[in-house]
Coordinates of C-alpha atoms in Angstrom, one line a residue:
M241 CA 82.2 90.0 109.3
T242 CA 80.4 87.3 110.9
G243 CA 80.8 84.9 114.1
C244 CA 80.8 81.4 114.2
E245 CA 77.4 81.1 115.7
S246 CA 75.8 82.2 112.3
F247 CA 76.5 79.2 111.1
S248 CA 74.4 75.7 111.0
P249 CA 75.6 73.0 113.3
S250 CA 76.4 71.0 110.4
L251 CA 78.9 73.4 109.2
L252 CA 80.4 74.2 113.0
S253 CA 81.0 70.3 113.0
L254 CA 83.4 70.8 109.9
F255 CA 85.3 73.3 111.9
K256 CA 86.3 70.4 114.1
M257 CA 88.0 68.8 111.2
I258 CA 88.8 71.2 108.6
L259 CA 88.9 74.7 108.0
N260 CA 90.3 77.1 105.1
L261 CA 93.4 79.6 105.1
T262 CA 92.7 81.3 102.1
S263 CA 94.1 84.7 100.6
F264 CA 95.8 85.8 97.7
P265 CA 99.0 84.4 96.9
R266 CA 101.9 86.0 98.8
S267 CA 99.6 87.7 101.5
G268 CA 100.9 85.8 104.6
N269 CA 99.2 81.9 104.4
S270 CA 102.8 80.7 105.4
F271 CA 103.5 83.3 108.0
F272 CA 100.1 82.4 109.3
T273 CA 100.9 78.6 109.7
T274 CA 104.5 79.0 111.0
T275 CA 102.9 81.2 114.0
L276 CA 100.7 77.9 114.9
L277 CA 103.7 76.4 116.6
A278 CA 103.4 78.7 119.4
F279 CA 100.0 76.8 120.7
D280 CA 99.4 74.1 122.7
R281 CA 97.6 71.9 119.9
D282 CA 98.7 70.0 116.9
W283 CA 98.1 71.1 113.7
Q284 CA 98.2 69.9 110.3
T285 CA 97.9 71.8 106.9
L286 CA 96.5 70.7 103.6
D287 CA 98.2 72.2 100.7
G288 CA 96.4 73.4 97.2
D289 CA 95.6 71.5 94.7
I290 CA 97.8 68.2 95.9
L291 CA 96.7 67.5 99.6
V292 CA 99.8 67.8 101.8
F293 CA 99.0 66.2 105.0
Q294 CA 101.9 68.3 106.7
P295 CA 102.3 68.1 110.7
V296 CA 102.8 72.3 111.2
R297 CA 103.7 71.3 115.2
I298 CA 108.0 71.1 114.6
F299 CA 109.3 71.6 117.8
A300 CA 110.7 68.5 119.8
G301 CA 109.7 69.6 123.5
E302 CA 111.0 72.9 123.9
Q303 CA 113.5 72.6 121.4
K304 CA 112.4 75.1 118.4
S305 CA 113.9 73.9 115.0
L306 CA 113.1 75.1 111.5
D307 CA 113.7 71.7 110.2
F308 CA 110.3 70.9 108.6
P309 CA 109.1 67.5 108.5
R310 CA 108.9 65.5 105.1
S311 CA 105.4 65.6 103.9
E312 CA 103.1 63.0 103.0
Y313 CA 101.9 64.0 99.4
L314 CA 98.3 62.2 98.7
F315 CA 97.1 63.1 94.9
P316 CA 93.8 63.3 94.1
Q317 CA 93.2 60.4 92.0
Q318 CA 94.6 58.6 95.7
L319 CA 91.8 59.7 97.7
D320 CA 88.9 57.4 97.6
A321 CA 86.8 59.7 99.8
N322 CA 86.3 63.2 100.6
P323 CA 89.4 64.7 102.3
V324 CA 87.7 65.3 105.6
E325 CA 86.9 61.8 106.1
R326 CA 90.7 60.9 106.1
I327 CA 91.2 63.2 109.1
E328 CA 90.7 60.1 111.7
D329 CA 91.1 62.8 114.9
P330 CA 88.0 64.8 115.7
D331 CA 90.1 67.2 117.9
N332 CA 92.9 67.7 115.4
L333 CA 92.1 71.1 113.1
F334 CA 93.2 70.9 109.7
L335 CA 94.2 74.0 107.6
Y336 CA 93.5 73.8 104.1
K337 CA 96.0 76.8 102.8
R338 CA 94.8 78.1 99.4
H339 CA 94.4 80.3 96.7
D340 CA 91.8 79.8 94.6
H341 CA 88.6 82.3 94.1
P342 CA 87.0 82.2 97.3
D343 CA 83.7 81.3 94.9
D344 CA 85.4 78.5 93.7
Y345 CA 84.9 76.2 97.0
G346 CA 82.7 75.7 99.9
G347 CA 83.1 75.7 103.6
P348 CA 84.0 78.0 106.5
R349 CA 87.4 79.6 105.7
I350 CA 90.3 82.6 107.7
Y351 CA 90.7 85.5 105.1
I352 CA 94.3 87.0 104.9
V353 CA 94.1 90.3 103.7
R354 CA 97.5 92.2 102.9
D355 CA 97.9 95.5 101.0
G356 CA 97.7 95.1 97.2
R357 CA 100.5 96.9 96.2
D358 CA 102.8 94.6 98.6
V359 CA 101.5 91.8 97.7
L360 CA 101.9 92.5 93.6
V361 CA 105.4 93.6 94.2
S362 CA 105.9 90.2 96.3
Y363 CA 104.1 88.1 93.6
A364 CA 106.6 89.9 90.6
M365 CA 109.6 88.7 92.5
H366 CA 108.2 85.6 93.3
N367 CA 107.3 84.4 89.9
L368 CA 110.8 86.0 88.6
I369 CA 112.7 84.0 90.9
H370 CA 110.8 80.7 90.2
R371 CA 110.8 81.0 86.4
E372 CA 114.4 81.6 86.4
A373 CA 115.2 78.8 89.0
Q374 CA 113.0 76.6 86.7
A375 CA 114.7 77.5 83.4
R376 CA 118.0 76.5 85.2
I377 CA 116.8 73.1 86.5
D378 CA 115.9 72.3 82.9
V379 CA 119.6 72.5 81.9
N380 CA 120.5 70.7 85.0
V381 CA 121.9 73.5 86.7
E382 CA 121.2 73.8 90.5
P383 CA 119.5 77.3 91.5
D384 CA 120.7 79.4 93.7
H385 CA 117.7 81.2 94.6
V386 CA 119.2 84.2 96.7
Q387 CA 121.3 85.0 93.7
I388 CA 118.5 84.8 91.8
L389 CA 116.9 87.7 93.9
S390 CA 119.8 89.4 94.6
S391 CA 120.8 89.7 90.3
M392 CA 116.7 90.2 89.0
D393 CA 116.4 92.5 86.3
K394 CA 115.0 96.0 87.2
D395 CA 113.4 96.1 83.8
E396 CA 112.2 92.7 84.0
F397 CA 110.4 93.0 87.4
L398 CA 108.3 96.2 86.5
T399 CA 107.3 94.5 83.4
E400 CA 106.1 91.7 85.6
L401 CA 104.3 94.1 88.2
E402 CA 102.7 96.4 85.7
R403 CA 101.4 92.5 84.0
L404 CA 100.0 91.7 87.4
I405 CA 98.5 95.1 88.1
Q406 CA 96.7 94.7 85.0
T407 CA 95.8 91.3 85.0
S408 CA 95.9 90.0 88.5
A409 CA 92.2 91.0 89.5
W410 CA 93.5 91.4 93.0
G411 CA 90.8 93.9 93.9
E412 CA 87.8 92.1 92.9
Y413 CA 89.6 88.8 94.3
V414 CA 90.1 90.2 98.1
T415 CA 87.0 91.7 97.9
A416 CA 85.1 88.5 97.1
G417 CA 87.0 86.7 99.9
V418 CA 86.2 89.5 102.6
D419 CA 82.2 89.6 101.7
H420 CA 81.8 85.8 101.2
P421 CA 79.3 84.6 103.9
N422 CA 81.6 81.6 105.1
T423 CA 84.4 83.9 106.0
V424 CA 84.8 83.7 109.9
A425 CA 87.6 86.1 110.5
V426 CA 89.6 88.3 108.4
I427 CA 93.1 88.4 109.5
Y428 CA 95.6 91.5 108.6
Y429 CA 99.1 90.6 107.2
E430 CA 100.4 93.6 108.9
D431 CA 98.4 92.8 112.1
M432 CA 100.8 89.5 112.2
L433 CA 103.6 91.3 111.5
R434 CA 102.7 93.5 114.5
D435 CA 101.6 90.8 117.2
P436 CA 101.6 87.2 115.3
I437 CA 100.2 85.6 118.8
A438 CA 97.3 87.8 119.0
A439 CA 96.4 88.2 115.2
V440 CA 96.0 84.2 115.1
S441 CA 94.6 83.7 118.0
S442 CA 92.0 86.2 117.5
A443 CA 90.9 84.6 114.5
L444 CA 91.0 81.1 115.4
L445 CA 88.9 82.1 118.4
K446 CA 86.3 83.4 116.1
C447 CA 86.1 80.1 114.7
G448 CA 85.6 78.2 118.1
Y449 CA 89.2 77.6 118.9
I450 CA 90.9 79.0 122.0
V451 CA 94.5 77.9 122.3
D452 CA 97.2 79.1 124.7
Q453 CA 100.8 79.9 123.9
V454 CA 102.9 77.3 125.1
R455 CA 106.4 78.9 123.3
E456 CA 107.6 81.4 120.8
P457 CA 107.3 80.6 117.5
P458 CA 109.9 81.2 114.7
S459 CA 110.4 84.9 113.9
F460 CA 110.2 86.2 110.7
K461 CA 113.6 87.1 111.1
E462 CA 114.6 83.2 111.7
L463 CA 112.2 82.2 108.8
N464 CA 114.1 85.0 106.3
S465 CA 118.0 83.3 107.5
E466 CA 116.5 79.7 106.4
L467 CA 114.2 80.9 103.5
P468 CA 115.6 84.7 102.4
W469 CA 113.9 84.4 99.3
F470 CA 110.8 83.2 100.0
Y471 CA 110.2 85.3 103.6
R472 CA 111.9 88.3 101.7
K473 CA 111.4 91.2 104.0
G474 CA 108.4 90.9 106.9
K475 CA 107.7 94.6 106.7
S476 CA 104.6 96.7 105.2
N477 CA 104.6 99.7 102.6
D478 CA 107.8 97.6 101.0
Y479 CA 106.2 98.7 97.3
R480 CA 107.0 102.5 98.0
A481 CA 110.7 101.3 97.1
W482 CA 109.7 99.1 94.0
M483 CA 106.8 100.4 92.5
P484 CA 107.4 103.6 90.6
H485 CA 104.6 106.4 90.3
N486 CA 103.0 105.9 86.8
L487 CA 102.6 101.8 88.2
L488 CA 101.1 102.9 91.1
Q489 CA 98.5 105.0 89.5
Q490 CA 97.4 102.5 87.4
F491 CA 97.0 100.0 90.1
N492 CA 94.8 102.9 91.9
D493 CA 93.1 103.2 88.8
I494 CA 92.0 99.6 88.8
H495 CA 92.2 98.2 92.6
G496 CA 91.9 101.9 94.4
A497 CA 88.1 101.2 95.4
A498 CA 89.3 97.5 97.0
L499 CA 92.0 99.2 98.7
G500 CA 89.9 101.8 100.2
K501 CA 87.3 99.4 101.3
L502 CA 90.2 97.0 103.0
G503 CA 91.1 100.5 105.0
Y504 CA 94.5 101.0 103.3
T505 CA 95.5 104.7 102.1
N506 CA 95.1 105.3 98.3
I507 CA 98.1 107.2 97.8
T508 CA 100.2 107.4 94.9
R509 CA 103.8 107.5 96.9

């Protein structure tokens, strides 16, 4: 990985306004942004194709709160200029959270990596939860995401997991992200679990941002208590409880080279 010193002055000036925080889905973008709450800076995020200007700092003084403020949604057709030009305070860093392919956009980025086996297990559950929730919404039934998770059909889960293993292109996607010339810092989800403050502050330092911790961020346990279906486990190697041998073998056949390149042990059990 290269440091910020390898970028042109014009690209470095962009760091003062907007920085891509990117990963394959279910790899830790949201956990990264909640960790930002620990630092002495006001942050904002832009989220996905619909731009979301959302203050990430959610504390009132030293009182910690998990009540996120309402976001201001700005649809692309409402924008009369590049979103970077809408940022008035040059000292305020905006993180653009995104999951599109690393080759599909420009600009500097922090890239989050997670064990692909855990990623696809989490992604399969995420898809099934949202699919069932939407089905209930369509018939005017309020979805209970926790109940949906607890009653998930195992065969349906395994079918979705196999589909993702075969079609998600996880290995190609993350390899492109790690190797991309605009990737300034690579951060591992597993390192965030062990020490989120150290992992996130190290990534920001590589981007030219020195931050001081002024409070404790919400722990994964607290996040789980608020959104247990979204912040589900917060641990590594969870795939061992969910991915049977035949699917592990499929994963290794398709994504094993990328898994090894990223430093994960390529095992079938």
